Amino acid sequence: MKTRSTRCISAFARVIIVSMLFCSTTVLAQTDTANPGKGLTRNMIESGKYQGFLFTDVKGIRLQFNGYVQTDFLHDFMQVGNIHAMQPSSITTPTVYDGNTAFTIRQSRFSFTAYGAPDAKGRALKAVLEFDLWGSTSGQPRLRHAYIQHGKWLFGQYWSNFMDNDNWPNVVDYWGPNSYIFTRLVQLRFTQNIGRSATLSFSAEQPGGDITIPDTWAGRTVYPDVTGALQFNFGKGDESHVRISALFHPIDYKNADKKNKTNIAGAGNISGNINMSKNNDIKFQLAYGAGYAKYSEDLGGLGYDAYASAQDKRLRNIQMIAPWLYFDHFWTNSLGSTIGYGYLHLNTRDLNMPDNSIKETHYASFNTTYYFTSFFKIAGEVMYGRRVNISNEAGDDVRGQFSAFFKF
């Protein structure tokens, strides 16, 4: 039985197809390039730099449709909760040597971008709807991005401004490094260019804390998160950058005495992409603060922003450090490899959390990718994940993944 969201997406797709058939359109198809690998990296895909099929003259709106199909074949040698993405926080502790094989198409995605004519002041206008098949194990569509961009302003759901969405390591795994600041939130964002090679951006983002509290308490959403980021671009073609961002994260709640409280959490993040030479890139991140696990790839949704036990009168933020470092190398125009490591550590010493709570996680991976054309690639990746609890009980997993990818 189709869900309401599936029916809406199907109806929207039919409208697009009918528009293509009955409106006056010009179709600009993709062309292959002499350097297929550089145009099909994970960073090009996630940062929206690659193009799709462009349909013009549809009632004055230019419509672009793009996406990709990806098939993943995965095998875990130890027991892990998340069988589709390497999530070290879901590894069983202690290690259980009980493997699992999964075949999936959940990474596949599609998006629609509409470009409107600039307004009277020349400000560009576009809107984006993007979906992937991560909504269920059977591949149900799930909304990723839905936003409007008008000149310097962005309204809607997009990558958080606290995240660097232009330094993706060229991994095959869906989530990548465990310590990646990785989340999409509904927001209002303003971006201003500073000179030729720098940008300054501010955003008010979706409120709410990712907390663990007793049953007699309640979480509240009152004040939005606020972020600021400054990015410097440099090098040949401004291919390199360093980004410094800050997060102000109010956590609102009601304790057992029915008193409304607000914790002030926050963090800083320095990240970047350094183009060392024609075929070598270093990508990195170092984030530190308290109460920002909501923004973590590995811990988001698990309640590690802050903690309170039944005996507590107040919520206490959890300190976290989250670095990762990756190296991308192209052996030839059609063959590349990526290697790197991520580390995430929580300071939980004085919080009296349960012994099976997470103290730290580790993530390492190596892959080799072959690019047949600028549309099609295959890749093999080996990953290692480790979870360590407060009790120092630990669990490990080794995963192998083979993937085939075609973009359109």
mmCIF file of N, CA and C in Angstrom, residues 2 7 23-24 38 83 104 106 148 179 189 223 232 242 261 302 320 325 340 369 384 391 394:
data_model
loop_
_atom_site.group_PDB
_atom_site.id
_atom_site.type_symbol
_atom_site.label_atom_id
_atom_site.label_comp_id
_atom_site.label_asym_id
_atom_site.label_seq_id
_atom_site.Cartn_x
_atom_site.Cartn_y
_atom_site.Cartn_z
ATOM 1 N N LYS A 2 0.577 2.180 -0.880
ATOM 2 C CA LYS A 2 1.408 3.363 -1.005
ATOM 3 C C LYS A 2 1.154 4.313 0.157
ATOM 4 N N ARG A 7 2.693 8.686 -2.724
ATOM 5 C CA ARG A 7 1.689 9.117 -3.708
ATOM 6 C C ARG A 7 1.961 10.539 -4.179
ATOM 7 N N CYS A 23 5.040 20.657 -23.331
ATOM 8 C CA CYS A 23 5.538 22.033 -23.374
ATOM 9 C C CYS A 23 6.669 22.130 -24.380
ATOM 10 N N SER A 24 6.901 23.347 -24.857
ATOM 11 C CA SER A 24 8.030 23.567 -25.764
ATOM 12 C C SER A 24 9.308 23.523 -24.952
ATOM 13 N N LYS A 38 37.532 13.303 -12.008
ATOM 14 C CA LYS A 38 37.409 14.549 -11.261
ATOM 15 C C LYS A 38 35.978 15.102 -11.266
ATOM 16 N N ILE A 83 23.081 -1.814 8.921
ATOM 17 C CA ILE A 83 23.678 -2.686 7.910
ATOM 18 C C ILE A 83 23.842 -1.986 6.556
ATOM 19 N N THR A 104 21.618 -3.353 -1.564
ATOM 20 C CA THR A 104 20.711 -2.220 -1.408
ATOM 21 C C THR A 104 20.901 -1.188 -2.514
ATOM 22 N N ARG A 106 19.583 2.013 -1.695
ATOM 23 C CA ARG A 106 19.050 3.129 -0.912
ATOM 24 C C ARG A 106 19.800 4.437 -1.133
ATOM 25 N N ILE A 148 14.385 27.314 -1.207
ATOM 26 C CA ILE A 148 14.328 28.410 -2.177
ATOM 27 C C ILE A 148 15.546 29.288 -1.943
ATOM 28 N N SER A 179 32.853 11.175 12.689
ATOM 29 C CA SER A 179 32.901 12.471 13.360
ATOM 30 C C SER A 179 32.489 13.630 12.458
ATOM 31 N N ARG A 189 18.976 31.441 5.908
ATOM 32 C CA ARG A 189 20.411 31.714 5.807
ATOM 33 C C ARG A 189 20.679 32.940 4.926
ATOM 34 N N TYR A 223 13.825 28.340 21.133
ATOM 35 C CA TYR A 223 14.800 29.205 20.467
ATOM 36 C C TYR A 223 15.520 28.450 19.351
ATOM 37 N N PHE A 232 37.414 30.944 3.469
ATOM 38 C CA PHE A 232 38.438 31.541 2.613
ATOM 39 C C PHE A 232 38.792 30.552 1.514
ATOM 40 N N VAL A 242 39.539 26.997 3.463
ATOM 41 C CA VAL A 242 39.475 26.755 4.903
ATOM 42 C C VAL A 242 38.222 27.459 5.405
ATOM 43 N N LYS A 261 13.369 25.420 31.436
ATOM 44 C CA LYS A 261 14.790 25.694 31.520
ATOM 45 C C LYS A 261 15.376 25.766 30.113
ATOM 46 N N LEU A 302 20.576 10.090 18.905
ATOM 47 C CA LEU A 302 20.796 9.125 19.995
ATOM 48 C C LEU A 302 20.758 9.770 21.375
ATOM 49 N N MET A 320 32.235 17.231 23.519
ATOM 50 C CA MET A 320 32.591 16.303 22.448
ATOM 51 C C MET A 320 33.674 16.920 21.570
ATOM 52 N N LEU A 325 40.392 13.136 9.181
ATOM 53 C CA LEU A 325 41.382 13.514 8.168
ATOM 54 C C LEU A 325 41.347 12.489 7.041
ATOM 55 N N GLY A 340 41.475 7.336 5.018
ATOM 56 C CA GLY A 340 41.339 8.301 6.092
ATOM 57 C C GLY A 340 40.817 7.696 7.369
ATOM 58 N N THR A 369 38.468 3.465 -6.726
ATOM 59 C CA THR A 369 37.343 3.703 -7.630
ATOM 60 C C THR A 369 37.846 3.760 -9.065
ATOM 61 N N TYR A 384 36.539 0.047 8.741
ATOM 62 C CA TYR A 384 36.685 -0.465 10.104
ATOM 63 C C TYR A 384 35.996 0.490 11.061
ATOM 64 N N SER A 391 32.071 1.955 30.223
ATOM 65 C CA SER A 391 32.647 0.850 31.011
ATOM 66 C C SER A 391 33.936 0.319 30.405
ATOM 67 N N ALA A 394 34.182 -2.785 24.557
ATOM 68 C CA ALA A 394 34.319 -2.319 23.179
ATOM 69 C C ALA A 394 33.783 -3.343 22.188
#
